[in-house]
Coordinates of C-alpha atoms in Angstrom, one line a residue:
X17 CA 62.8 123.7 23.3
X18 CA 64.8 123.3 26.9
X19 CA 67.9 125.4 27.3
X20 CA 71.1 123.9 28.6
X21 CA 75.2 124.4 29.9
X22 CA 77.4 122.0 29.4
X23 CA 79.1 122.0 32.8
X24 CA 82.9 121.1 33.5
X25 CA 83.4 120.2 37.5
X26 CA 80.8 119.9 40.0
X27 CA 81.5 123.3 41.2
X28 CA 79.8 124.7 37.6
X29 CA 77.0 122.2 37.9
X30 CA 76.7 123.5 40.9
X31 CA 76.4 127.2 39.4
X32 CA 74.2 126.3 36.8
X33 CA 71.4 124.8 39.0
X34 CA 70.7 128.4 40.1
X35 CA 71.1 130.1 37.2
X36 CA 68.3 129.8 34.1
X37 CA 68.9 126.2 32.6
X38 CA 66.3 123.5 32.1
X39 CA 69.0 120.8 32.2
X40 CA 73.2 120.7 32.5
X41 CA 75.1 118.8 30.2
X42 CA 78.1 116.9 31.4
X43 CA 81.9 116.6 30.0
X44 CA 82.8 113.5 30.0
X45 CA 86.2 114.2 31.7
X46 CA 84.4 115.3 34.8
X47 CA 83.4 111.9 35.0
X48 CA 86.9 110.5 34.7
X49 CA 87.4 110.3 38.7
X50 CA 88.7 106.9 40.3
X51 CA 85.2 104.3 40.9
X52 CA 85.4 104.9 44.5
X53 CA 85.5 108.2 44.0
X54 CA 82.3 108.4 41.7
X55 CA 79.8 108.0 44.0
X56 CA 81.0 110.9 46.3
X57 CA 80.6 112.7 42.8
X58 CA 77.6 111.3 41.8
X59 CA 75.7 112.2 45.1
X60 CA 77.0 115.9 44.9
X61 CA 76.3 116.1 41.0
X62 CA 72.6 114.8 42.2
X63 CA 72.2 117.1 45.2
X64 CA 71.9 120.0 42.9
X65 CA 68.7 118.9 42.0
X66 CA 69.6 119.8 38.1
X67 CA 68.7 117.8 35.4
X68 CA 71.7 115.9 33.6
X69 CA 69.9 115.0 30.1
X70 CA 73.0 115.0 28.0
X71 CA 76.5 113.9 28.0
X72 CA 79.5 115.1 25.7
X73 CA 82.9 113.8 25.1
X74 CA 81.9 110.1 26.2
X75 CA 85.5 109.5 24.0
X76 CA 87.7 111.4 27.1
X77 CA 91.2 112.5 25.0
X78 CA 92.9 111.6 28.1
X79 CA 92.3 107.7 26.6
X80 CA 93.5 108.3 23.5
X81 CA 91.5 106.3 21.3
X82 CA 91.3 105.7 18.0
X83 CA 88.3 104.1 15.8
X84 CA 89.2 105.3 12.5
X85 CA 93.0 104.6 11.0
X86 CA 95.7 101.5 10.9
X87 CA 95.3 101.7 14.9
X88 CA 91.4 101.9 15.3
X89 CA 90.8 99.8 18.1
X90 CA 87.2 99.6 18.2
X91 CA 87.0 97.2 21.3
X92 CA 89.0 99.5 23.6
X93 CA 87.3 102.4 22.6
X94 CA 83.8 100.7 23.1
X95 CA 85.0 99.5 26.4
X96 CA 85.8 103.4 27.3
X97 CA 82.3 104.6 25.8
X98 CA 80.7 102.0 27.6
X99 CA 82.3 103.0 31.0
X100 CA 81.1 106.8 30.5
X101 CA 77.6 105.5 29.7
X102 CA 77.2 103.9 33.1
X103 CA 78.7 106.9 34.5
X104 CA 76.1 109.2 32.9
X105 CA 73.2 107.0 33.1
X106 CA 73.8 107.4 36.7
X107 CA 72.8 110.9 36.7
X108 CA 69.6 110.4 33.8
X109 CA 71.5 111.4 31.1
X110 CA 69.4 110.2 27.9
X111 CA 71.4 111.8 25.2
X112 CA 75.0 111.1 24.6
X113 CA 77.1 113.4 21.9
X114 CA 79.5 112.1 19.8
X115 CA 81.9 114.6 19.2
X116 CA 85.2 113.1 19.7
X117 CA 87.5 114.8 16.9
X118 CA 90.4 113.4 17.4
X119 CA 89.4 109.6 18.0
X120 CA 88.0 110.1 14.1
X121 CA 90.3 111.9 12.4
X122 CA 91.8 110.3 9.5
X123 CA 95.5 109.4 9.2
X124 CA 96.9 110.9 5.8
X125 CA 97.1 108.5 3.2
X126 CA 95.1 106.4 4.9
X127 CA 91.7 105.6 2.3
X128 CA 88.8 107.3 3.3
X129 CA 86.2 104.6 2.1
X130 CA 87.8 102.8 5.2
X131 CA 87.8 105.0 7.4
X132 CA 83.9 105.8 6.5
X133 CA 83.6 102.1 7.3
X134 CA 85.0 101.9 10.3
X135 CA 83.3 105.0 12.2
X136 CA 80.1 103.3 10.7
X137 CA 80.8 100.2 12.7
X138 CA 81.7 102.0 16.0
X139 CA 78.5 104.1 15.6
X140 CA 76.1 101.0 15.0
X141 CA 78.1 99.4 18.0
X142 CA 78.0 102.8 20.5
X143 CA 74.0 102.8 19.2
X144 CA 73.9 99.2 20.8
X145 CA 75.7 100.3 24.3
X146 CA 73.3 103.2 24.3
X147 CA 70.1 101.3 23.3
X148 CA 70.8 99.1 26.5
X149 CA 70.9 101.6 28.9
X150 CA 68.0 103.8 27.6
X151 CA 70.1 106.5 26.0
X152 CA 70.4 108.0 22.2
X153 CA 73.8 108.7 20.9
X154 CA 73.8 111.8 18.6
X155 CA 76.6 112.0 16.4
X156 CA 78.4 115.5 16.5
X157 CA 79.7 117.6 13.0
X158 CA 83.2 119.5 14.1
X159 CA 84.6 122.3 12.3
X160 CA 87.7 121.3 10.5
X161 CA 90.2 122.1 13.1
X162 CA 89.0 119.5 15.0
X163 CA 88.4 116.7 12.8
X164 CA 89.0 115.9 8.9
X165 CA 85.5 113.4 9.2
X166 CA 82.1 115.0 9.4
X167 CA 82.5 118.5 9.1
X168 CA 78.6 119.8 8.2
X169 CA 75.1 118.5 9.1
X170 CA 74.9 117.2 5.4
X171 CA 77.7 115.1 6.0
X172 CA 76.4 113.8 9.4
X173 CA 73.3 112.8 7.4
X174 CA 75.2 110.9 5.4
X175 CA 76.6 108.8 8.0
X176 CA 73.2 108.4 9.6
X177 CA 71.1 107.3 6.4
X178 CA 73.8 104.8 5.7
X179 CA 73.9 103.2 8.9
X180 CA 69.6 103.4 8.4
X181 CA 67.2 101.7 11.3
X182 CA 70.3 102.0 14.1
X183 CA 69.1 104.6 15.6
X184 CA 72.2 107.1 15.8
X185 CA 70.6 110.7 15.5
X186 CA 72.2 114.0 14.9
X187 CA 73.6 117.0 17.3
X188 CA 73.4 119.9 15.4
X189 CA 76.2 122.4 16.3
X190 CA 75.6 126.6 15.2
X191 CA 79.3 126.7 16.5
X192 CA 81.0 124.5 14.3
X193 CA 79.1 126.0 11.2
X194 CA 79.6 129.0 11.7
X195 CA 83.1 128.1 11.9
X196 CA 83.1 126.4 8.9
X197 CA 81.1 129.5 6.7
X198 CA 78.7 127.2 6.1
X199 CA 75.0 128.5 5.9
X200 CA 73.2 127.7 8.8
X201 CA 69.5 127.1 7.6
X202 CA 70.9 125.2 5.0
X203 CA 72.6 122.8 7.4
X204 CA 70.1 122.4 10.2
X205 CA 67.3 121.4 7.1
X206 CA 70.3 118.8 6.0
X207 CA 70.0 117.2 9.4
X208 CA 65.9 117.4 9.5
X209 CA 64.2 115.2 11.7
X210 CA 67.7 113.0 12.7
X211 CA 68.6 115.9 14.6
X212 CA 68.0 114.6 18.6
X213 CA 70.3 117.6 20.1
X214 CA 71.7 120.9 19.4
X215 CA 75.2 122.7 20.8
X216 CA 76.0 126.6 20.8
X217 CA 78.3 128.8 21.8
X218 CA 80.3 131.8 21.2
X219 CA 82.3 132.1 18.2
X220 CA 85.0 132.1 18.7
X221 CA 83.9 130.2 22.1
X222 CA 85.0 132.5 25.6
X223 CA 85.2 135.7 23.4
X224 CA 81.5 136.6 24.6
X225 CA 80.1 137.5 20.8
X226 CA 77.5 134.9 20.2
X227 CA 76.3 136.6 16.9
X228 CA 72.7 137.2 18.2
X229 CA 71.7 137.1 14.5
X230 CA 73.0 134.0 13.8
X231 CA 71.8 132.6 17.2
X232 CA 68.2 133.5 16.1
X233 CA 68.8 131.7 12.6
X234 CA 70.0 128.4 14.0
X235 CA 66.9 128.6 16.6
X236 CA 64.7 129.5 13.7
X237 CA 65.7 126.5 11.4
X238 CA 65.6 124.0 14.3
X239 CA 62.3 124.6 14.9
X240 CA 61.8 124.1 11.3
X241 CA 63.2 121.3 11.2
X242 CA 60.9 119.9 14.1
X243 CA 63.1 120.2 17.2
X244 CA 61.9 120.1 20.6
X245 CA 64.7 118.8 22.6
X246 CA 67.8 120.5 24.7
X247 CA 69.6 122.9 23.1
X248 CA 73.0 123.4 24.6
X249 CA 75.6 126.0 25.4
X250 CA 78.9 124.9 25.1
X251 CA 80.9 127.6 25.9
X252 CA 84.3 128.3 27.7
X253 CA 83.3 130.8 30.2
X254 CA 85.9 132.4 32.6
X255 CA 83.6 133.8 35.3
X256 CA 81.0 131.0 35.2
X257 CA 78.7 132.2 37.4
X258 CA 78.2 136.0 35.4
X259 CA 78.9 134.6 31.9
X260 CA 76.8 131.7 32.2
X261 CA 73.9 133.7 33.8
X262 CA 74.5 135.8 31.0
X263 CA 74.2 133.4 28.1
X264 CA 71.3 132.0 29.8
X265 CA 69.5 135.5 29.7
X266 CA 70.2 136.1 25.6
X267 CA 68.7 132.4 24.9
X268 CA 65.6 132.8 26.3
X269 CA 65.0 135.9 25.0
X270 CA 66.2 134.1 21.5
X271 CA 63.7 131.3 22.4
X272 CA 61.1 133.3 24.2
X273 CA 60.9 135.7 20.4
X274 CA 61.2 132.8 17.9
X275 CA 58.2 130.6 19.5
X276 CA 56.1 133.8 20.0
X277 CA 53.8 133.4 17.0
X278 CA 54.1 136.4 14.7

């Protein structure tokens, strides 16, 4: 399994090519520079000679949209999604997270079985922008103060198996399930082989307590469930450069112990 930082700026990615990361893992609102301005970007972003695999937030909140509700507007959002997927295939990235909270959350009152159907639709279409340019979206589970619509692995498993043969995978996320007290084995084995991508941070994220224990246990039930891509820190470090460093250190050690055969 590689080991990853979602990075914010260029200054981070930066950072994080010296520190111990097999890959960074770009915000999508880093991206979100005018299109002269992106190739400046790109070429720095490039020169740091780190890998960018991944790509979160491809549904920037600055943009506001929507894709569940009486105001979904699935071809605006599609046309913003399809933007940050140039931007990121750019760089490599092969992996893009669907996260995105609050362009899914459901209006009250508004049915449910609708709103299922309509983030079902934008999935199979984001599979189709992906699919052309090489790339796997991964559909991210958010704790419940982020969304009200796929809050657990079960229920991202859900959503994959009824959209079956388009090709939308799974990020699997310790934070959010640990946020939501929900068990983490438990979770990870819903998700089983759709999982394409994992996220972790602290929990809260930039307190610094990453629960070693529970670290191990999401590690530990990845591997059982057959993952051997990128797993991700997602974390909101104040001193980068220490913090990060630091992080990297404790998940290698994490990865280093699990693989070790006992």
């Amino acid at each position: 399994m590689e080991l990853g930082c979602v990075v914010r700026s260029a200054e981070e990615a930066e950072h994080a090519a010296g520190l111990a990361f097999d890959y960074g893992e770009v915000k999508g609102d880093m991206l979100c520079v005018p299109r002269d301005e992106l190739p400046a970007l790109t070429a720095r972003l490039r020169r740091t000679e780190l890998p960018f695999k991944a790509m979160t937030s491809p549904l920037p909140r600055r943009y506001g949209c929507r894709v569940v509700g009486p105001d979904a507007d699935h071809a605006r959002a599609l046309g913003v999604f399809r933007d940050m997927c140039d931007r990121g295939a750019a760089l490599g990235v092969g992996t893009v997270v669907l996260g995105s909270g609050q362009a899914r959350d459901v209006p009250e009152g508004f049915p449910a079985e609708e709103a299922g159907r309509q983030f079902r639709d934008f999935l199979v279409a984001a599979r189709d922008v992906c699919a052309e340019r090489a790339m796997t979206v991964a559909l991210e589970h958010l704790n419940s103060t982020e969304t009200n619509l796929v809050n657990s692995c079960t229920e991202a498993r859900a959503v994959v198996q009824a959209v079956d043969g388009a090709g939308v995978r799974i990020t699997a996320d310790c934070f959010h399930l640990v946020s939501e007290g929900l068990h983490v084995r438990t979770e990870v084995a819903a998700a089983g082989s759709a999982i394409a991508h994992a996220h972790t941070s602290a929990v809260p994220r930039g307190s610094g307590d990453f629960r070693e224990e529970t670290q191990r246990e999401f590690v530990t039930a990845l591997l059982a469930a057959g993952h051997d891509g990128g797993l991700t820190v997602e974390d909101e470090f104040a001193d980068f450069g220490r913090e990060a460093a630091e992080a990297a250190g404790l998940f290698h050690r994490i990865l280093d112990s699990t693989a070790a055969p006992s």
